[in-house]
Tab-separated table of C-alpha atoms (C1' of nucleotides) in Angstrom:
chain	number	residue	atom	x	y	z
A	1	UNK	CA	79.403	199.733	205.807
A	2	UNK	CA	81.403	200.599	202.455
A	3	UNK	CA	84.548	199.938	204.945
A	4	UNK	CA	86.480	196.771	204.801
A	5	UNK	CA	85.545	194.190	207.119
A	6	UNK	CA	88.245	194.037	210.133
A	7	UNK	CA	88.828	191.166	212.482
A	8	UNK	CA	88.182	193.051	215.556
A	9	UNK	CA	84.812	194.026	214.050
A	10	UNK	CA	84.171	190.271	213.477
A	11	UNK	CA	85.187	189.565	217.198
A	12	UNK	CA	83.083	192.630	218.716
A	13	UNK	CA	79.834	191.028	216.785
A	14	UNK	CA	80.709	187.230	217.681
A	15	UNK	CA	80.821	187.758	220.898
A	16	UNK	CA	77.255	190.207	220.804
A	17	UNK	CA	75.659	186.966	219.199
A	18	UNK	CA	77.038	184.541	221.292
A	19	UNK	CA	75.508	186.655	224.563
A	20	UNK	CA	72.844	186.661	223.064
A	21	UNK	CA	72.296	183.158	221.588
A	22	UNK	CA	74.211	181.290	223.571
A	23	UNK	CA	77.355	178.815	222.502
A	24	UNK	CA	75.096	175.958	221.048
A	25	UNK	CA	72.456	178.353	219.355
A	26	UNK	CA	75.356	180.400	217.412
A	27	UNK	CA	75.599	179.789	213.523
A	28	UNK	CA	78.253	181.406	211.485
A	29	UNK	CA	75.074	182.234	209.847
A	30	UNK	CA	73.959	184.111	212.773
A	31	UNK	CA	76.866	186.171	213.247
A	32	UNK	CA	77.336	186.804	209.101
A	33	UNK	CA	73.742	188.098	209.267
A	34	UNK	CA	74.481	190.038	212.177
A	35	UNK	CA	77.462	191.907	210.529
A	36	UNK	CA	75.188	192.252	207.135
A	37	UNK	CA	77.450	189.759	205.008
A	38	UNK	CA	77.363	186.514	203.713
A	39	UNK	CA	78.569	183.699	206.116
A	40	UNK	CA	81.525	182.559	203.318
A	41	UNK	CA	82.766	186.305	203.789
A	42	UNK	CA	83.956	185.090	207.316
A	43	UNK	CA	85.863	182.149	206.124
A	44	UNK	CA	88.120	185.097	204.275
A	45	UNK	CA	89.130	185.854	207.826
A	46	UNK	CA	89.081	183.114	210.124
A	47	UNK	CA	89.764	179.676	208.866
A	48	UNK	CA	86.690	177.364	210.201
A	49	UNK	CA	84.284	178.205	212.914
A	50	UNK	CA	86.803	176.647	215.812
A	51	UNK	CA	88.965	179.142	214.777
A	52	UNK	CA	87.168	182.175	215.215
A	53	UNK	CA	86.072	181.296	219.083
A	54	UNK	CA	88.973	180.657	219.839
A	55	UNK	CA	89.974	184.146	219.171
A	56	UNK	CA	86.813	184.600	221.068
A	57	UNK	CA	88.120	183.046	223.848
A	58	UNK	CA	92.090	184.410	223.470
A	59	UNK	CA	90.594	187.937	224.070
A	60	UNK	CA	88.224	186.941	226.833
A	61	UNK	CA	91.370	185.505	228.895
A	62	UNK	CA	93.323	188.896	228.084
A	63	UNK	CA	90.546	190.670	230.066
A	64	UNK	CA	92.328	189.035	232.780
A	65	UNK	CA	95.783	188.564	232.029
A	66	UNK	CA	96.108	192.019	231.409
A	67	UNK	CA	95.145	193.796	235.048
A	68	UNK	CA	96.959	190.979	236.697
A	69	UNK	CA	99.975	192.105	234.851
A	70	UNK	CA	99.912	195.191	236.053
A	71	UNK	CA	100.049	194.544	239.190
A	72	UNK	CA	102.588	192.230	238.335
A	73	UNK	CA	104.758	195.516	237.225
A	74	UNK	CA	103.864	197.908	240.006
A	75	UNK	CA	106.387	198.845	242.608
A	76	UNK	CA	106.033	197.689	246.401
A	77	UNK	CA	106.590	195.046	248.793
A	78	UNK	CA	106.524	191.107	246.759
A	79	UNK	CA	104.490	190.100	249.895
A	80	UNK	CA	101.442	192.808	249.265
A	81	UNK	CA	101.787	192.557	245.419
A	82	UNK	CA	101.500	188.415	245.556
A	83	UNK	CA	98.703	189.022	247.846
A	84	UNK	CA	97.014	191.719	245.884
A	85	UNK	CA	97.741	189.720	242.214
A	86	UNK	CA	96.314	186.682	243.877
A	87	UNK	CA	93.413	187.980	245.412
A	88	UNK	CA	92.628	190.299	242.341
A	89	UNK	CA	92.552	186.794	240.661
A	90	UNK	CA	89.881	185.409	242.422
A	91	UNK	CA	87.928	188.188	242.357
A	92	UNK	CA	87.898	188.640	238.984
A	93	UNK	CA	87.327	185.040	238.535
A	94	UNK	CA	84.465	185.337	241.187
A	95	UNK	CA	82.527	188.143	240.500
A	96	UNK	CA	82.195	187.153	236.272
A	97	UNK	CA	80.747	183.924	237.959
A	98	UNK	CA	78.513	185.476	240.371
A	99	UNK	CA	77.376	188.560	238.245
A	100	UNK	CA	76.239	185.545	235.407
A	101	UNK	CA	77.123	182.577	235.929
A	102	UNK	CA	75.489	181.530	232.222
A	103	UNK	CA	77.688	183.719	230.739
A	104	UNK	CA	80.682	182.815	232.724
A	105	UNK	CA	80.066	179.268	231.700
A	106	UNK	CA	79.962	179.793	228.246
A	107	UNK	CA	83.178	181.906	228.386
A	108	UNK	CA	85.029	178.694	229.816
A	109	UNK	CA	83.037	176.211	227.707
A	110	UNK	CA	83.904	178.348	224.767
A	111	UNK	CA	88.036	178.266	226.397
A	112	UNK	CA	87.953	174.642	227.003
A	113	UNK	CA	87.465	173.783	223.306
A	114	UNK	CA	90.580	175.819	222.818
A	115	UNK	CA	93.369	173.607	224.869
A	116	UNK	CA	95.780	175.760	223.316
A	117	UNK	CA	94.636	179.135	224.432
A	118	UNK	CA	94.286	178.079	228.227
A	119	UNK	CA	97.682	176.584	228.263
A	120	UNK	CA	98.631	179.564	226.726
A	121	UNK	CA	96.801	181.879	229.565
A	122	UNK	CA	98.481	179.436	232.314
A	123	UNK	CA	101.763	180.331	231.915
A	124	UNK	CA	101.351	183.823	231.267
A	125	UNK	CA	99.594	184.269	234.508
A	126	UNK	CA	102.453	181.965	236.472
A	127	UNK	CA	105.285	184.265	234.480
A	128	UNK	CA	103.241	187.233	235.952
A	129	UNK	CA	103.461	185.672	239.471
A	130	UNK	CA	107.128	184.417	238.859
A	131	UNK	CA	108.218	187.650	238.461
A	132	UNK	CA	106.703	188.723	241.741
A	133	UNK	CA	108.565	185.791	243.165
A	134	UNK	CA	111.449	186.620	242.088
A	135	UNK	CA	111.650	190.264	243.645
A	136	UNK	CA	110.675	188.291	247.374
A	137	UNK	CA	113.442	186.215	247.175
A	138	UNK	CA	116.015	188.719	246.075
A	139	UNK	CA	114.742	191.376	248.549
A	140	UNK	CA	114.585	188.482	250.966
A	141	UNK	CA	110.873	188.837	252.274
A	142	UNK	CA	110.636	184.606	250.532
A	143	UNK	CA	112.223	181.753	251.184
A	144	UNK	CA	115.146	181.410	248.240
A	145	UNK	CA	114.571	178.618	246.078
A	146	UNK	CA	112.993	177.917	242.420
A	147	UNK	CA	110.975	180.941	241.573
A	148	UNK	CA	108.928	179.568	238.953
A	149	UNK	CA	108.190	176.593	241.058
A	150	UNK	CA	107.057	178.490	243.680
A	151	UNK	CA	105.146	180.496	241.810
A	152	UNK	CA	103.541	177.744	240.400
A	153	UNK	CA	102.455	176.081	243.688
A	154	UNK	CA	101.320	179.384	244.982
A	155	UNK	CA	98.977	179.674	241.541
A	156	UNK	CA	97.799	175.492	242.229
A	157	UNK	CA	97.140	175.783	245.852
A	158	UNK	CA	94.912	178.708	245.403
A	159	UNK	CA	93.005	176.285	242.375
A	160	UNK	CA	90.104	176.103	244.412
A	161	UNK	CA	89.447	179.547	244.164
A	162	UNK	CA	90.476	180.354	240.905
A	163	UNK	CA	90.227	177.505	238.435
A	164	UNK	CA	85.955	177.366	236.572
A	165	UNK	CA	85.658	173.854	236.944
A	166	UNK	CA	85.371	174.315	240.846
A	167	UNK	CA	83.240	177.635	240.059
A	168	UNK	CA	80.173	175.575	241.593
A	169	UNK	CA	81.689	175.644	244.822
A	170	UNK	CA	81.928	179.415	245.215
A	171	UNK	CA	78.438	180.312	245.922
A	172	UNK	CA	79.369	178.493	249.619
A	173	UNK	CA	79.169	181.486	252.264
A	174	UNK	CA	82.313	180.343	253.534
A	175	UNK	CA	84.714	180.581	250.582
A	176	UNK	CA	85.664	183.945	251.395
A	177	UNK	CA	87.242	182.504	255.079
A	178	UNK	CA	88.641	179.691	253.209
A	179	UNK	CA	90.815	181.824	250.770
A	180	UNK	CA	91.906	183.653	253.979
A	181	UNK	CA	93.089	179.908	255.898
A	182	UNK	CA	94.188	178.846	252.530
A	183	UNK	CA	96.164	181.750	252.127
A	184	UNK	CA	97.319	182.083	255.653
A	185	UNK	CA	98.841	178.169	255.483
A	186	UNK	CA	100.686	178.986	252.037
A	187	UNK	CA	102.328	182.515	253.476
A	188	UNK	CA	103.181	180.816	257.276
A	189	UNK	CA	103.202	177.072	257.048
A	190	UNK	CA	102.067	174.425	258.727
A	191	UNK	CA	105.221	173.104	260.535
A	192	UNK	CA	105.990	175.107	263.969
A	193	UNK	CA	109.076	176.709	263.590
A	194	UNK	CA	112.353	175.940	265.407
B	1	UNK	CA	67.160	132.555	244.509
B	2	UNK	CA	64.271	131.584	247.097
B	3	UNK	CA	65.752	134.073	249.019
B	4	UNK	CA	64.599	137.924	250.367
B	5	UNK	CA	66.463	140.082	247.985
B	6	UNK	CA	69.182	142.070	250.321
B	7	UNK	CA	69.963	145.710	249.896
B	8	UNK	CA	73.549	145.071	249.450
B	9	UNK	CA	72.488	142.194	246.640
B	10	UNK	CA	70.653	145.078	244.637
B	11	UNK	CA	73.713	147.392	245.381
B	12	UNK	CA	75.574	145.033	244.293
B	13	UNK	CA	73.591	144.017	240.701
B	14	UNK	CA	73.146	147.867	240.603
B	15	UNK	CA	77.137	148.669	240.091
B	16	UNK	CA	77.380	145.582	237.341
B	17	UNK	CA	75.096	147.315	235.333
B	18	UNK	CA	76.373	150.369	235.463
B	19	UNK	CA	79.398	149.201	234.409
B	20	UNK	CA	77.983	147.551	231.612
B	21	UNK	CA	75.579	149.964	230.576
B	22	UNK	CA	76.981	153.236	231.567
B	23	UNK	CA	74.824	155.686	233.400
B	24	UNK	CA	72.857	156.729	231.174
B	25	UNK	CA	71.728	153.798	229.536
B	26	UNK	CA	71.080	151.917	232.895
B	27	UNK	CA	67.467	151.685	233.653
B	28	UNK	CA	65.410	150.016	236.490
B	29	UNK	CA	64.305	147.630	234.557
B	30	UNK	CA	67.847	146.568	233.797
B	31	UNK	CA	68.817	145.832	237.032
B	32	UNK	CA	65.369	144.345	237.897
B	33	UNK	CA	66.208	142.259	234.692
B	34	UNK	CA	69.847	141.455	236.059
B	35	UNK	CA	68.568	140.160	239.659
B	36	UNK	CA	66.051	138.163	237.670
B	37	UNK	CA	63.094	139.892	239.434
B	38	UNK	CA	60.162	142.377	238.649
B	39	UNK	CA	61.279	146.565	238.274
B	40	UNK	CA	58.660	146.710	241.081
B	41	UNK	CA	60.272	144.826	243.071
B	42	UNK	CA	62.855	147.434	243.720
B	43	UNK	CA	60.787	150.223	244.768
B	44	UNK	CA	60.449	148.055	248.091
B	45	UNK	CA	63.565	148.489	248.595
B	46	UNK	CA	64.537	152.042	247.525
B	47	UNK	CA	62.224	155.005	247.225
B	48	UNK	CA	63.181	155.863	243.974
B	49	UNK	CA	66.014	155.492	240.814
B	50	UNK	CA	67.651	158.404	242.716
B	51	UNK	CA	67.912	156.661	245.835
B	52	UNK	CA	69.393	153.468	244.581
B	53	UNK	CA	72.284	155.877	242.676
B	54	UNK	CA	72.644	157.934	245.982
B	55	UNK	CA	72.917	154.305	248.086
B	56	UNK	CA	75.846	153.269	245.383
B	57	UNK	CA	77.308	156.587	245.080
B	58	UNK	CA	77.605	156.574	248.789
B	59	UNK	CA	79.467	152.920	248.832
B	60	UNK	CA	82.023	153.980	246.060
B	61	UNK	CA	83.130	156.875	248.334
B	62	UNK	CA	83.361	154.721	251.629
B	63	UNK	CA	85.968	152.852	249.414
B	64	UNK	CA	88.013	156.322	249.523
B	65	UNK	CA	87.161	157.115	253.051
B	66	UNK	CA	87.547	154.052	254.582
B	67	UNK	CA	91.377	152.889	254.077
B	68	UNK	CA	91.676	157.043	254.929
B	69	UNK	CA	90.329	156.775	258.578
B	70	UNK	CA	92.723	153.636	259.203
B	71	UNK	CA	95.768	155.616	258.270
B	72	UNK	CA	94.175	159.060	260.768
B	73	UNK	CA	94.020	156.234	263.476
B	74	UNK	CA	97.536	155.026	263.780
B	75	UNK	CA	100.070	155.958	265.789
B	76	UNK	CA	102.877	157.947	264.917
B	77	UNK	CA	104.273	161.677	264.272
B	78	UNK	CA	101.397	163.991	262.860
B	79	UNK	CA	103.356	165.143	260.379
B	80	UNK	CA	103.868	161.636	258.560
B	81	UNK	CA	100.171	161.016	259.107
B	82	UNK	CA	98.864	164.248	257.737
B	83	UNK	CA	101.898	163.364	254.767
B	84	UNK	CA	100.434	160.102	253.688
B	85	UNK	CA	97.207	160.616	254.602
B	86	UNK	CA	97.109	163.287	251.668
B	87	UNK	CA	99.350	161.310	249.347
B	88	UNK	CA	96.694	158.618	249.919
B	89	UNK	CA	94.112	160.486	248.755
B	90	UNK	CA	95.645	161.628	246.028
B	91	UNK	CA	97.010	158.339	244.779
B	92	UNK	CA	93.259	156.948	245.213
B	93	UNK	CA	91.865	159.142	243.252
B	94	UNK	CA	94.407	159.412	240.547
B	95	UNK	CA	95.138	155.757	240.285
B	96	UNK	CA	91.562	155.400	240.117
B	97	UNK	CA	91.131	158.064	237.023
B	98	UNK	CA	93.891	156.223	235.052
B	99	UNK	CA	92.918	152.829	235.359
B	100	UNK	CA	89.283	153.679	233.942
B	101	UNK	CA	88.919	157.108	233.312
B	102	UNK	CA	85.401	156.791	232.297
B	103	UNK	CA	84.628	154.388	234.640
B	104	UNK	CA	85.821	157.233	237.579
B	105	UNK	CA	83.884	160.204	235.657
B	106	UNK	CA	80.691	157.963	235.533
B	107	UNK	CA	81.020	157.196	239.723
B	108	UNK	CA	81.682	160.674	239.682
B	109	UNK	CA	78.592	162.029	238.109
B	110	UNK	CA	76.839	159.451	239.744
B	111	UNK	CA	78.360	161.091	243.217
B	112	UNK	CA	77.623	164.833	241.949
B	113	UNK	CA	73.689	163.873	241.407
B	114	UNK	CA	73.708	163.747	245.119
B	115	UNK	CA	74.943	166.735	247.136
B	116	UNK	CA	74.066	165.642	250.335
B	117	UNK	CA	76.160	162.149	249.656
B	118	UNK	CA	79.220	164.567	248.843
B	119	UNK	CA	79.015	167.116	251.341
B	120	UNK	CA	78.730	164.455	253.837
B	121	UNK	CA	82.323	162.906	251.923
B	122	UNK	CA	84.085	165.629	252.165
B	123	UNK	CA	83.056	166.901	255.815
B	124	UNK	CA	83.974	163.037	256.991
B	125	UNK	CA	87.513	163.540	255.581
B	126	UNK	CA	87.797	166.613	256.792
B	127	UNK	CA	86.972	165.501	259.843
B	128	UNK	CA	89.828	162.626	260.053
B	129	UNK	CA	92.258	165.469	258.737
B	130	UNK	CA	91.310	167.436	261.943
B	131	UNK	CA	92.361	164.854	264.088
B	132	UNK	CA	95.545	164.074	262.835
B	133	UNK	CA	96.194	168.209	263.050
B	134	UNK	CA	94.922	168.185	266.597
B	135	UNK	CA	97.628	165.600	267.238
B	136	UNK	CA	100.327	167.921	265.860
B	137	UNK	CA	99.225	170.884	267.463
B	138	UNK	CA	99.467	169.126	271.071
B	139	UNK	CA	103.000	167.329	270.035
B	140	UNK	CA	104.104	170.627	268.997
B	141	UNK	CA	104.856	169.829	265.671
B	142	UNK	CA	102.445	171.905	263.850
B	143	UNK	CA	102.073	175.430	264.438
B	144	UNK	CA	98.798	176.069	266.954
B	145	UNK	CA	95.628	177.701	265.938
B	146	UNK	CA	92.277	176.014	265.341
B	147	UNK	CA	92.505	172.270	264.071
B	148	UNK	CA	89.559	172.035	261.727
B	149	UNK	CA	90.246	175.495	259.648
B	150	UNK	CA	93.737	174.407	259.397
B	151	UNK	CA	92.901	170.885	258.317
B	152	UNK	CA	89.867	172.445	255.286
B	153	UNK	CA	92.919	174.718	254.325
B	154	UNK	CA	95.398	171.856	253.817
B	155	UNK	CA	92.124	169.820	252.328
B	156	UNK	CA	91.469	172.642	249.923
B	157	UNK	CA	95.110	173.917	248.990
B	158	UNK	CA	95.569	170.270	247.741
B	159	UNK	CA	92.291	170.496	245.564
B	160	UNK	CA	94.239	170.391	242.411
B	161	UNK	CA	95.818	167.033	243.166
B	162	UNK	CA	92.403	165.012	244.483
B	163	UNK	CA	89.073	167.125	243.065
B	164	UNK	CA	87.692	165.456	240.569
B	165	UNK	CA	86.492	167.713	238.659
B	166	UNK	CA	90.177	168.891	238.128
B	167	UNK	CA	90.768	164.867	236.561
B	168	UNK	CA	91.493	165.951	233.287
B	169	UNK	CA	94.547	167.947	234.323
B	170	UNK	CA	96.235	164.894	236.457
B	171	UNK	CA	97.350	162.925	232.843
B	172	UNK	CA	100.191	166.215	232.769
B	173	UNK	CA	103.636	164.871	233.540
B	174	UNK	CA	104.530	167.764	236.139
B	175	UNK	CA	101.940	166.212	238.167
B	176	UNK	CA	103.978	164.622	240.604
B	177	UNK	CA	106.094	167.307	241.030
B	178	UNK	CA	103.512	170.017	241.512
B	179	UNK	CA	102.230	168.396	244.414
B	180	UNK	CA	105.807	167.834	246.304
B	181	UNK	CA	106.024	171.558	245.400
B	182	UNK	CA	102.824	172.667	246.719
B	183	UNK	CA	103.352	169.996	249.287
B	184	UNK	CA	106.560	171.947	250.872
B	185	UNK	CA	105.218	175.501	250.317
B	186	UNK	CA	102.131	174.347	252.635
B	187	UNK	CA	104.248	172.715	255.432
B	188	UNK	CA	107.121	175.328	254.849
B	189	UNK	CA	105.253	178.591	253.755
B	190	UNK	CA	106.418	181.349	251.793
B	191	UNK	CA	107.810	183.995	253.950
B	192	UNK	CA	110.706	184.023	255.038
B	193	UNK	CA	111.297	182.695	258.931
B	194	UNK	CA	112.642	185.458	260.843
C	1	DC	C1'	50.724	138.212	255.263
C	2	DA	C1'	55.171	139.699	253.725
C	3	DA	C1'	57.194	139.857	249.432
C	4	DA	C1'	56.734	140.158	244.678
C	5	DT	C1'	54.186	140.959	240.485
C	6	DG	C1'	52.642	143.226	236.319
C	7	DA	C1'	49.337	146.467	234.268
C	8	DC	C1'	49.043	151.164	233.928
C	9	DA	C1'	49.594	156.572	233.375
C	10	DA	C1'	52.774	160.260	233.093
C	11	DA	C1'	57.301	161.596	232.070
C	12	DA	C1'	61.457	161.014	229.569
C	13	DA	C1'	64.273	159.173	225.937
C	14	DT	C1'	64.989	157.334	221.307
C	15	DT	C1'	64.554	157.276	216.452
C	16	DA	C1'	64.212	158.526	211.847
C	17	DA	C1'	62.767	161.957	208.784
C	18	DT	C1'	63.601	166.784	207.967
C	19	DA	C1'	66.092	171.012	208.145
C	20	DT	C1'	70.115	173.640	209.259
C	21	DT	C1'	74.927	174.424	209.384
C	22	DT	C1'	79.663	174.200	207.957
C	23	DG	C1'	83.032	174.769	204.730
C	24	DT	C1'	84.287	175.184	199.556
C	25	DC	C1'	84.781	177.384	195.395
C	26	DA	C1'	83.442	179.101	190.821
C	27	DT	C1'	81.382	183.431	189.878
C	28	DT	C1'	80.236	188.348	190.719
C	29	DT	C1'	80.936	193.027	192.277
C	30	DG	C1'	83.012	197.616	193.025
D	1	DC	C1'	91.822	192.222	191.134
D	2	DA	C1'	90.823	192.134	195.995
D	3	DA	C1'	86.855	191.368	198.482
D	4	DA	C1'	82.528	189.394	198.780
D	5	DT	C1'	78.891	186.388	197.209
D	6	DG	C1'	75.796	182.473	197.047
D	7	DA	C1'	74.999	177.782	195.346
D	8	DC	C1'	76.306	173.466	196.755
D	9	DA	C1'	77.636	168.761	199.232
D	10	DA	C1'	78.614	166.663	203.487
D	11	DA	C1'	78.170	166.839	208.243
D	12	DT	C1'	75.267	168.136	212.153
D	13	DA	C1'	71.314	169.365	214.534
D	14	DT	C1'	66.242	169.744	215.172
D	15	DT	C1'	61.729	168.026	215.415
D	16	DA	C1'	57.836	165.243	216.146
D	17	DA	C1'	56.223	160.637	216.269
D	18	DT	C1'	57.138	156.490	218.666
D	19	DT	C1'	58.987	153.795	222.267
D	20	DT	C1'	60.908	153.206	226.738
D	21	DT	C1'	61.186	154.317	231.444
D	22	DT	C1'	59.682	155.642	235.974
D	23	DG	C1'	56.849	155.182	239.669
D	24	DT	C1'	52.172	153.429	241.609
D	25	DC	C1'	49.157	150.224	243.265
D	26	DA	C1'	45.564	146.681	243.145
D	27	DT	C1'	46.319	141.888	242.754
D	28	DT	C1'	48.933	137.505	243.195
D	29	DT	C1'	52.093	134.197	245.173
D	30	DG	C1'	54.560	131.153	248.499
DNA sequence: CAAATGACAAAAATTAATATTTGTCATTTG
DNA sequence: CAAATGACAAATATTAATTTTTGTCATTTG
């Protein structure tokens, strides 16, 4: 306690406050109370409240940049690592949402005041996947073309089961057979081939 | 005036208001007001505020479906159709945000109070996707395999472009171009063709 | 007598007074 | 003297009293 006050400190206890308060209940108050100092001793570290969750949020979204890139780095096949990066997406996506949904939605309420951070998180997960991309092509299991475009329209047509605004729609007990048709149409196609 | 009050008259008053008022401020007794008749009146006609929202919900998304079942019905290659079919739907529903973006959220949320109204939506479009895949399947245009999961994968892999809870990302100026992308990795797929 | 009314209770929403929260900064502490 | 405090004003949120709204139904109207 006679130890300086660090900002990962200041995170761990924000984010213990916000479980347990919730994202509209949370005071600075609360969380200067929390860490046994006074709520100005916070503005010494982070700037206004808005700040601090968005560092909040910034390390919530590196819970899942961070597995994805590995994956991203691995050796193997493009095809299997695309597939496995992609469907380690959803999952993680998918089982914070299922596990508690509450807290899932105060995680991405919390991210959506921050349109920085997302935007931020959205092209570091489409440079993880370009990557990938990029080996297919030059190892020739893809089509050649524009990897970053492809790896973006790989990331977009998978939205459904990825992006939290359509987290609603994943308690359906046929999402699972979806991903699989969804994913099935992006690998193969629709158009016959000649 | 002398005359029976018609269902479609009260739909009709009904959507005014809305505009007007905005959902939340819209109350029977407005509309009762705006026909010029007693709030009683209209529980002879509808079972209850809910109902009269689902029965105008349900006409706002005819006005999507409708001018969507015409273009499954003509003649022509299955691949155009299922093309501009899609493109249609997405140029409905984005034209539709940007004109009156809170005009579209409030239908929206007006459509989302009723999950029966939008399951029903989205299982008739769907449905006119199917056909137009059935079409290419036969013609040999489109790879075989089962009509309807293909059709709810090209539905869903397009999400991004017509949900609308994904709305606030369609203002981005890569819009257009992240749909012709994920546009030609559907129809085209990933992999390499052997 | 079918269609509409309007008075009514219960539920929900609004308002305005009250209290909390955010953010600052002159002062205190170790 | 760097780090923390706590008193303060302005902005925001909560609360509880008041009003409006929903839904019903016995009565009225054309």
């Amino acid at each position: 306690m006679a130890e300086p006050l660090t900002r990962e400190q200041i995170l761990d206890t924000t984010e213990q406050v916000l479980r347990r308060f919730g994202l509209d209940k949370t005071s600075v108050v609360d969380v200067a109370r929390a860490l046994g100092v006074s709520h100005g001793t916070l503005y010494r570290h982070f700037a206004s409240k808005a700040a601090l969750k968005e560092a909040v949020a910034e390390r919530w979204l590196h819970e899942v940049s961070t597995p994805l890139g590995k994956i991203a780095g691995e050796e193997g096949s493009a095809f299997d690592k695309v597939r496995s990066w992609i469907e380690r997406l959803v999952h993680i996506k998918q089982s914070k949402a299922k596990e508690d949904p509450e807290l899932f939605a105060m995680y991405n309420a919390l991210a959506e005041e921050s349109v920085e951070v997302i935007t931020a998180h959205i092209h570091e997960l489409i440079a993880q996947l370009t990557k990938i991309v990029e080996e297919g092509m030059k190892s020739g299991e893809f089509q050649k073309g524009n990897a970053h475009e492809q790896a973006a329209a790989i990331f977009y047509a998978t939205a459904r089961f990825h992006h939290p605004a359509l987290a609603k729609e994943w308690a359906s007990s046929h999402i699972q057979e979806e991903f699989k048709q969804v994913w099935s149409l992006i690998t193969s196609g629709l158009v016959k081939k000649s």
